[in-house]
Short mmCIF file of the C-alpha atoms (twelve columns), coordinates in Angstrom:
data_MODEL
# 
_entry.id   MODEL 
# 
loop_
_atom_site.group_PDB 
_atom_site.id 
_atom_site.type_symbol 
_atom_site.label_atom_id 
_atom_site.label_alt_id 
_atom_site.label_comp_id 
_atom_site.label_asym_id 
_atom_site.label_seq_id 
_atom_site.Cartn_x 
_atom_site.Cartn_y 
_atom_site.Cartn_z 
_atom_site.pdbx_PDB_model_num 
ATOM 1  C CA . UNK A 1  -6.602  7.424  -26.536 1 
ATOM 2  C CA . UNK A 2  -8.399  10.636 -25.750 1 
ATOM 3  C CA . UNK A 3  -6.558  13.967 -25.666 1 
ATOM 4  C CA . UNK A 4  -7.398  14.401 -21.958 1 
ATOM 5  C CA . UNK A 5  -5.727  11.098 -21.077 1 
ATOM 6  C CA . UNK A 6  -2.716  12.008 -23.224 1 
ATOM 7  C CA . UNK A 7  -2.346  15.371 -21.460 1 
ATOM 8  C CA . UNK A 8  -2.694  13.762 -18.030 1 
ATOM 9  C CA . UNK A 9  -0.048  11.153 -18.902 1 
ATOM 10 C CA . UNK A 10 2.313   13.805 -20.244 1 
ATOM 11 C CA . UNK A 11 1.807   15.966 -17.142 1 
ATOM 12 C CA . UNK A 12 2.574   12.967 -14.910 1 
ATOM 13 C CA . UNK A 13 5.795   12.304 -16.810 1 
ATOM 14 C CA . UNK A 14 4.632   8.985  -18.254 1 
ATOM 15 C CA . UNK A 15 6.287   8.513  -21.623 1 
ATOM 16 C CA . UNK A 16 6.829   5.466  -23.777 1 
ATOM 17 C CA . UNK A 17 3.964   3.549  -22.169 1 
ATOM 18 C CA . UNK A 18 0.659   3.234  -24.000 1 
ATOM 19 C CA . UNK A 19 -1.983  4.820  -21.770 1 
ATOM 20 C CA . UNK A 20 -5.638  3.949  -22.193 1 
ATOM 21 C CA . UNK A 21 -8.619  5.137  -20.246 1 
ATOM 22 C CA . UNK A 22 -10.290 2.319  -18.340 1 
ATOM 23 C CA . UNK A 23 -13.849 1.573  -19.437 1 
ATOM 24 C CA . UNK A 24 -16.532 2.713  -17.026 1 
ATOM 25 C CA . UNK A 25 -18.069 -0.196 -15.151 1 
ATOM 26 C CA . UNK A 26 -21.701 -0.101 -14.062 1 
ATOM 27 C CA . UNK A 27 -22.168 0.522  -10.336 1 
ATOM 28 C CA . UNK A 28 -24.400 -2.482 -9.821  1 
ATOM 29 C CA . UNK A 29 -27.355 -4.353 -11.203 1 
ATOM 30 C CA . UNK A 30 -29.723 -2.196 -13.219 1 
ATOM 31 C CA . UNK A 31 -32.655 -0.847 -11.240 1 
ATOM 32 C CA . UNK A 32 -35.918 0.801  -12.161 1 
ATOM 33 C CA . UNK A 33 -35.801 3.785  -14.509 1 
ATOM 34 C CA . UNK A 34 -36.785 6.324  -11.842 1 
ATOM 35 C CA . UNK A 35 -34.462 8.694  -10.013 1 
ATOM 36 C CA . UNK A 36 -31.766 6.959  -7.998  1 
ATOM 37 C CA . UNK A 37 -32.188 6.969  -4.241  1 
ATOM 38 C CA . UNK A 38 -29.325 8.273  -2.096  1 
ATOM 39 C CA . UNK A 39 -27.125 5.450  -0.712  1 
ATOM 40 C CA . UNK A 40 -28.129 6.158  2.910   1 
ATOM 41 C CA . UNK A 41 -31.816 5.946  2.116   1 
ATOM 42 C CA . UNK A 42 -31.478 2.379  0.821   1 
ATOM 43 C CA . UNK A 43 -29.540 1.145  3.871   1 
ATOM 44 C CA . UNK A 44 -31.598 -0.216 6.744   1 
ATOM 45 C CA . UNK A 45 -31.482 1.729  9.987   1 
ATOM 46 C CA . UNK A 46 -29.554 -1.087 11.704  1 
ATOM 47 C CA . UNK A 47 -26.564 -0.632 9.354   1 
ATOM 48 C CA . UNK A 48 -26.211 3.136  9.637   1 
ATOM 49 C CA . UNK A 49 -23.225 4.344  11.629  1 
ATOM 50 C CA . UNK A 50 -23.311 7.628  13.506  1 
ATOM 51 C CA . UNK A 51 -20.409 9.992  13.946  1 
ATOM 52 C CA . UNK A 52 -20.210 9.153  17.655  1 
ATOM 53 C CA . UNK A 53 -19.870 5.442  16.848  1 
ATOM 54 C CA . UNK A 54 -17.069 6.171  14.404  1 
ATOM 55 C CA . UNK A 55 -15.268 8.264  17.036  1 
ATOM 56 C CA . UNK A 56 -15.619 5.480  19.602  1 
ATOM 57 C CA . UNK A 57 -14.304 2.917  17.121  1 
ATOM 58 C CA . UNK A 58 -11.327 5.155  16.325  1 
ATOM 59 C CA . UNK A 59 -10.561 5.541  20.050  1 
ATOM 60 C CA . UNK A 60 -10.704 1.773  20.555  1 
ATOM 61 C CA . UNK A 61 -8.483  1.054  17.528  1 
ATOM 62 C CA . UNK A 62 -5.766  3.667  18.083  1 
ATOM 63 C CA . UNK A 63 -3.897  1.707  20.803  1 
ATOM 64 C CA . UNK A 64 -3.757  -1.685 19.049  1 
ATOM 65 C CA . UNK A 65 -2.878  -0.129 15.692  1 
ATOM 66 C CA . UNK A 66 -0.156  2.074  17.176  1 
ATOM 67 C CA . UNK A 67 1.305   -0.979 18.969  1 
ATOM 68 C CA . UNK A 68 1.412   -2.876 15.665  1 
ATOM 69 C CA . UNK A 69 3.068   0.039  13.881  1 
ATOM 70 C CA . UNK A 70 5.694   0.452  16.628  1 
ATOM 71 C CA . UNK A 71 6.430   -3.296 16.562  1 
ATOM 72 C CA . UNK A 72 6.802   -3.213 12.780  1 
ATOM 73 C CA . UNK A 73 9.184   -0.251 12.975  1 
ATOM 74 C CA . UNK A 74 11.161  -2.037 15.697  1 
ATOM 75 C CA . UNK A 75 11.428  -5.182 13.544  1 
ATOM 76 C CA . UNK A 76 12.630  -3.068 10.650  1 
ATOM 77 C CA . UNK A 77 15.348  -1.501 12.800  1 
ATOM 78 C CA . UNK A 78 16.392  -4.940 14.074  1 
ATOM 79 C CA . UNK A 79 16.524  -6.260 10.529  1 
ATOM 80 C CA . UNK A 80 18.854  -3.438 9.461   1 
ATOM 81 C CA . UNK A 81 21.000  -3.778 12.582  1 
ATOM 82 C CA . UNK A 82 19.971  -0.479 14.194  1 
ATOM 83 C CA . UNK A 83 18.251  -1.390 17.426  1 
ATOM 84 C CA . UNK A 84 17.675  2.210  18.523  1 
ATOM 85 C CA . UNK A 85 16.042  5.093  16.762  1 
ATOM 86 C CA . UNK A 86 18.663  7.877  16.892  1 
ATOM 87 C CA . UNK A 87 16.111  10.610 16.182  1 
ATOM 88 C CA . UNK A 88 14.865  10.681 19.760  1 
# 
């Protein structure tokens, strides 16, 4: 175990557990020996997502996701026998 991993484990309060650094895995299949291209350059233009598209997707997802979260919180309150949230 390297000294850096030991220090990080000690700083995190992990004691009594053997800590090993995970081996580095290659990112993908080996390519040519030239400089690596940026990830966006390799992607076709049809798969690129603009900031405006991300914003639109976030706007469309906020209502369904918030409904699911509220329903899950409601089920949790029902399960514990507290039907109402007293913080409101």
